[in-house]
Short mmCIF file of C-alpha atoms in Angstrom, two decimals:
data_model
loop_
_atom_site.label_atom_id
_atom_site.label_comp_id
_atom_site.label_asym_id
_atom_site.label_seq_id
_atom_site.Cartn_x
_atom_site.Cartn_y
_atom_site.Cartn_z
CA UNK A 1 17.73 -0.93 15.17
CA UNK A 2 21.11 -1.92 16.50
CA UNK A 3 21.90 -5.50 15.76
CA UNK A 4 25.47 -5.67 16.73
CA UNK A 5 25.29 -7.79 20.00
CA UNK A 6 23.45 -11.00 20.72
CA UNK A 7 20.59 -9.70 22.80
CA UNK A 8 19.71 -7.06 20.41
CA UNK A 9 19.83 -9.86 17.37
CA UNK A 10 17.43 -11.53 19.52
CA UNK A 11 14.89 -8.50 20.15
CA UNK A 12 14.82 -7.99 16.29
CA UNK A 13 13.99 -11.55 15.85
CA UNK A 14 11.12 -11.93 18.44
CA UNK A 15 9.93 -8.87 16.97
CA UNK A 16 10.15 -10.58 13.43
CA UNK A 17 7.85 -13.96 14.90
CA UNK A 18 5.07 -11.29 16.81
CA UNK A 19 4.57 -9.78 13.61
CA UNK A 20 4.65 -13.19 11.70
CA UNK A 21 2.36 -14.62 14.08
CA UNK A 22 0.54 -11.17 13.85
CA UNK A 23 -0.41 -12.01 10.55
CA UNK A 24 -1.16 -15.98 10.95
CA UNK A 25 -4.12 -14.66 13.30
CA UNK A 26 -4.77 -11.33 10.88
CA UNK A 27 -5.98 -14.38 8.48
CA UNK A 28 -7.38 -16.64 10.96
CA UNK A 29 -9.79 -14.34 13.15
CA UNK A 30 -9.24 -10.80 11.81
CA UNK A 31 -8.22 -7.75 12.70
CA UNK A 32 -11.17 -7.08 15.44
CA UNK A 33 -10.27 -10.03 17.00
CA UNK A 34 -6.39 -9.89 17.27
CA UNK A 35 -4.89 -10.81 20.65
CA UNK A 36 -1.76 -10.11 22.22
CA UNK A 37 -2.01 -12.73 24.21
CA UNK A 38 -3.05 -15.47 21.55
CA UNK A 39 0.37 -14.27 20.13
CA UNK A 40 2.16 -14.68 23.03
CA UNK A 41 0.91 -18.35 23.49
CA UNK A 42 1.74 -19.26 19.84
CA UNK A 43 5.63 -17.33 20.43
CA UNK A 44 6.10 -19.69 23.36
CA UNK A 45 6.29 -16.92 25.82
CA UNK A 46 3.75 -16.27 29.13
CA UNK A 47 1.30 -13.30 28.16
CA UNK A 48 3.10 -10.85 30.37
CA UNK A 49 6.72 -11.35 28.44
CA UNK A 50 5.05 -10.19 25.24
CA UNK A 51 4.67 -7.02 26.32
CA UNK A 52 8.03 -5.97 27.00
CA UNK A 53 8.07 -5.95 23.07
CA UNK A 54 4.66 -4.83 21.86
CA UNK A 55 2.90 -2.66 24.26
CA UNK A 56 -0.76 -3.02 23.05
CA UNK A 57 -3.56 -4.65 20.85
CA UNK A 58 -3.22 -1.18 19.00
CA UNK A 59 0.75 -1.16 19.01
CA UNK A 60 0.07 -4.84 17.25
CA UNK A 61 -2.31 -3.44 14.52
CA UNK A 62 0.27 -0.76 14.12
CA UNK A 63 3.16 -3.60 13.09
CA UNK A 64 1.05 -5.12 11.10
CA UNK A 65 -0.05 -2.21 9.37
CA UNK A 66 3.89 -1.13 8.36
CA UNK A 67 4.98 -4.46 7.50
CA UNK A 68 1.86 -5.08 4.81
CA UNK A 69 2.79 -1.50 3.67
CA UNK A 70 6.64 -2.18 3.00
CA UNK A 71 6.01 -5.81 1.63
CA UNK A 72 3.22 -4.17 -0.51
CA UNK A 73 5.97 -1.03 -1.50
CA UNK A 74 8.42 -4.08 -1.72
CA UNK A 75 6.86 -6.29 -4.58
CA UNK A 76 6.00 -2.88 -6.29
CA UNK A 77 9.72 -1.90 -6.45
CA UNK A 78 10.35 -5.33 -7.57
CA UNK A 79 8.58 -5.11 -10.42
CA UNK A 80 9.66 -2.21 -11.83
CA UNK A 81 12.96 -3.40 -11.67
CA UNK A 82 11.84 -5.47 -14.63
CA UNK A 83 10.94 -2.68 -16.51
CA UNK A 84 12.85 0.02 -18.91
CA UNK A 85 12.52 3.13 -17.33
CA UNK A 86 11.41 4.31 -21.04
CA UNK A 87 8.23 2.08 -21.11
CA UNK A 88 6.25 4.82 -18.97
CA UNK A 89 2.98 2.52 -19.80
CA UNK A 90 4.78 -0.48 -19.21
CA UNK A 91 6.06 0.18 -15.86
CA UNK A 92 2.14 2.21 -14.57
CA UNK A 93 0.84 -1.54 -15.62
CA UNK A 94 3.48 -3.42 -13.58
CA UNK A 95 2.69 -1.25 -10.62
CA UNK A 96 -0.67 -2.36 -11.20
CA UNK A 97 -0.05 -5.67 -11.78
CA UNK A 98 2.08 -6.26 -8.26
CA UNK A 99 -0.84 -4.28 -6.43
CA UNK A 100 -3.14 -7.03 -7.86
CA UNK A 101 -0.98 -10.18 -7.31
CA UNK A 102 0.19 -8.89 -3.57
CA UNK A 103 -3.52 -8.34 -2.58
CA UNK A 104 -4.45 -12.04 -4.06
CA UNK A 105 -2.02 -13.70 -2.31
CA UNK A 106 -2.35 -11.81 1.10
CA UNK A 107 -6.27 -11.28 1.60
CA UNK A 108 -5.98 -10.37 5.18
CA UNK A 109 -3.52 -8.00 5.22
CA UNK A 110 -4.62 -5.70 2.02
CA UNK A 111 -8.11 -5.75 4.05
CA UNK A 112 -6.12 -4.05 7.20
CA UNK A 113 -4.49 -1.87 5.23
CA UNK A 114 -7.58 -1.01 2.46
CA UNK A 115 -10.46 -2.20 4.38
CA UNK A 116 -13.11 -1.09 7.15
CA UNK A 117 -11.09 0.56 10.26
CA UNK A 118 -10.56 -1.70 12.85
CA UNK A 119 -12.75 -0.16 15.68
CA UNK A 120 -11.36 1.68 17.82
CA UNK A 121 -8.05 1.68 16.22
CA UNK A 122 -6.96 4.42 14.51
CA UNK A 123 -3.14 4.34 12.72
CA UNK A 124 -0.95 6.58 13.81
CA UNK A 125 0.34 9.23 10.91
CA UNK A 126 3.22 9.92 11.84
CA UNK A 127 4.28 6.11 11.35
CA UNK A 128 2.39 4.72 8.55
CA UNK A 129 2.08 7.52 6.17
CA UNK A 130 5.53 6.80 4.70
CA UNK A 131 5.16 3.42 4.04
CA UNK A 132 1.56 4.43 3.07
CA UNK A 133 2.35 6.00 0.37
CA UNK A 134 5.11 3.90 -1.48
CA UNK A 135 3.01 3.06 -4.26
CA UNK A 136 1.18 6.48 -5.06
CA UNK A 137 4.68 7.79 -5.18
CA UNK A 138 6.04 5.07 -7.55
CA UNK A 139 3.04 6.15 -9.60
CA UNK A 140 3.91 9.82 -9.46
CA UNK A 141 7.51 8.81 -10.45
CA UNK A 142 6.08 7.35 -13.87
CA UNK A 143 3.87 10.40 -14.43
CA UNK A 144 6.79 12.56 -13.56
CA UNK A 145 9.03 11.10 -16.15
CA UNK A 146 6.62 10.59 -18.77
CA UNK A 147 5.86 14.27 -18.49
CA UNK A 148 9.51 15.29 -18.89
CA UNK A 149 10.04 13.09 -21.68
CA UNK A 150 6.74 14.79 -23.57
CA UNK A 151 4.78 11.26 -23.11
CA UNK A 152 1.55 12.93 -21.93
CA UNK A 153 0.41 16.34 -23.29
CA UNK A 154 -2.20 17.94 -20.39
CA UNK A 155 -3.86 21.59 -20.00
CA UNK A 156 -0.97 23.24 -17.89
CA UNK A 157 -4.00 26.05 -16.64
CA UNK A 158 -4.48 25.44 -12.89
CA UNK A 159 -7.91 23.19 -11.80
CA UNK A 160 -10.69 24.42 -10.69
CA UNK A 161 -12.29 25.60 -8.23
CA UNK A 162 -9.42 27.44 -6.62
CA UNK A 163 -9.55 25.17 -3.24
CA UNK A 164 -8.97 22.13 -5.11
CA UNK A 165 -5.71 23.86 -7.18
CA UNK A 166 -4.56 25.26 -3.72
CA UNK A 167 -4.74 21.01 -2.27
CA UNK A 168 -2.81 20.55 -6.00
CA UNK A 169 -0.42 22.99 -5.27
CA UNK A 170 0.73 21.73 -2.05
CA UNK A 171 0.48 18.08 -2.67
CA UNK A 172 3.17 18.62 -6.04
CA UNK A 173 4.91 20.29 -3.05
CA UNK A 174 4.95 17.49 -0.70
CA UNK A 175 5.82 15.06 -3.38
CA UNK A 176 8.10 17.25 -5.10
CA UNK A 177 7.06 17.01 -8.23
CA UNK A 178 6.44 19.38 -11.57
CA UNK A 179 3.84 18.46 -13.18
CA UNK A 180 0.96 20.27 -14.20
CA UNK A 181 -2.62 20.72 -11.92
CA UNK A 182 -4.64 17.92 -14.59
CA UNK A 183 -1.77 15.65 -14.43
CA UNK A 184 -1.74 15.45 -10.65
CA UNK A 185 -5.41 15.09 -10.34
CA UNK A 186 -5.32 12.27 -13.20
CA UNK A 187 -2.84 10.46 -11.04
CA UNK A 188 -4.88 11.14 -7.64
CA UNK A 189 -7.68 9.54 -9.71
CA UNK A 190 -5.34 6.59 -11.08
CA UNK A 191 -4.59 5.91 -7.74
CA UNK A 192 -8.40 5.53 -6.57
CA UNK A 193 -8.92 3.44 -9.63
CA UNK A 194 -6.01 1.14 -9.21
CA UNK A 195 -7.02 0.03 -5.75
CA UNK A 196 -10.49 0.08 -6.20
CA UNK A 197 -10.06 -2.71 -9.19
CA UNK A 198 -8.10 -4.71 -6.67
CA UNK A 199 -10.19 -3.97 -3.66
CA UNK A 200 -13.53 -5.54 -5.79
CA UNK A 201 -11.98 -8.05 -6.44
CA UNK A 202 -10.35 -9.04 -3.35
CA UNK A 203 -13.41 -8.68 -1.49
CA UNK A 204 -15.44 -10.89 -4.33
CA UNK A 205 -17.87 -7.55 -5.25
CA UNK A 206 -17.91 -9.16 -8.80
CA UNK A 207 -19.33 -12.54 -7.65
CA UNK A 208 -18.24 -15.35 -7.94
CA UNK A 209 -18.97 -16.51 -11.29
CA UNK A 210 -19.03 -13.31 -13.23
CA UNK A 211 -16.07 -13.53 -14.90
CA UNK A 212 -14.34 -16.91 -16.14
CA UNK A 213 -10.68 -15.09 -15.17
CA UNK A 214 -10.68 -12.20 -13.64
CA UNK A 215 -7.55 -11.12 -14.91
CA UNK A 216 -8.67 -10.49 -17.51
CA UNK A 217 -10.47 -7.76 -17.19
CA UNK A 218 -8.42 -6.50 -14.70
CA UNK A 219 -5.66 -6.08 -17.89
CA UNK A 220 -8.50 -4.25 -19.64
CA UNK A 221 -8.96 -1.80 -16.74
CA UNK A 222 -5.11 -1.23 -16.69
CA UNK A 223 -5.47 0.04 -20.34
CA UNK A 224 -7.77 2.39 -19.47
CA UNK A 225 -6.10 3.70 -16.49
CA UNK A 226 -3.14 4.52 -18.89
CA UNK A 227 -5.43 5.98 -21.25
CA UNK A 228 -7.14 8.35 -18.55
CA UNK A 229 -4.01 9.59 -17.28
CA UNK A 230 -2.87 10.33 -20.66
CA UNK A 231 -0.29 7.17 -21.94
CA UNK A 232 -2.97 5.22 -23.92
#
């Protein structure tokens, strides 16, 4: 977006406060229940002025939906940061561990994103499959340069059946990556995994008093994520 005169500045900033407010009433009444003009009343603005800048309920969700994405990718990239790029194990547990701390700390959000669909909403592809996929491809980063430095040791022979090798084959394409048919479907698996330790937890599917600190198991699943996808 072009920023360099005063009324564009001011576009990308009432754009930053619907999307701010966005997510105050993501946490307050949900996704179903998000309302443009609710937003607009909170932004100061009559209901009809909001719309020269967000076009629909669905245009809304849509925001919402890129900006949890990137702030998600964002603490993920963060993280790493802290990490040798040698520790392969090191840096698949501090993806983990920012997926896990992001989710905590925005409930609302990581249930748009990971959630039940918002009916009749449906995200469009072509704009949140990028940001979508920030932290799978972090993930097959790791796996890519643990296999080049001869950190994991995998079958190289193709998966079976054939259909699933062929969806193998063209998803190492689309992420451009080398590695073997087993490694990719270990990571498509780590992937699952990682969320679906966050997403029980998020959404309280232990119960509440099951576990003293949950955190601590969570550290025990990250072990064996590493170990399934061959860095244990």
């Amino acid at each position: 977006m072009d920023t360099s005169t005063p009324r564009a500045r001011a576009r990308e900033q009432t754009m930053r406060d619907v999307v701010r407010i966005g997510r105050e009433h993501l946490a307050t009444e949900g996704a179903a229940a998000l309302s443009l003009r609710a937003v607009a009343r909170d932004l100061g603005v009559v209901s009809s002025a909001v719309y020269r800048y967000v076009a629909s309920r669905d245009e809304l969700l849509t925001l919402l939906v890129i900006d949890g994405y990137d702030e998600l990718g964002d603490a993920v990239d963060s993280a790493l940061e802290r990490v040798d790029t040698g520790d392969h194990a090191g840096r698949m547990a501090a993806i983990g561990r920012a997926v896990r701390a992001w989710a905590l700390a925005e409930p609302a959000t990581y249930a748009l994103l990971f959630g039940s669909p918002v009916p009749g909403y449906e995200a469009p592809a072509e704009r949140t499959t990028g940001p979508g996929i920030r932290v799978a491809a972090r993930l097959v980063e790791v796996l890519q340069d643990a296999w080049d430095a001869g950190a994991i040791t995998v079958s190289e022979a193709p998966v079976t059946p054939r259909r699933l090798s062929r969806d193998v084959a063209r998803i190492r394409r689309e992420m451009g990556v080398t590695v073997p048919d087993a490694l990719v479907a270990r990571g498509m698996f780590a992937w699952a995994a990682l969320f679906g330790c966050v997403t029980w937890e998020v959404f309280g599917q232990y119960g509440p008093d099951t576990f003293s600190q949950p955190g601590d198991l969570f550290e025990h699943h990250l072990e064996a994520l590493a170990e399934a996808v061959g860095l244990g």
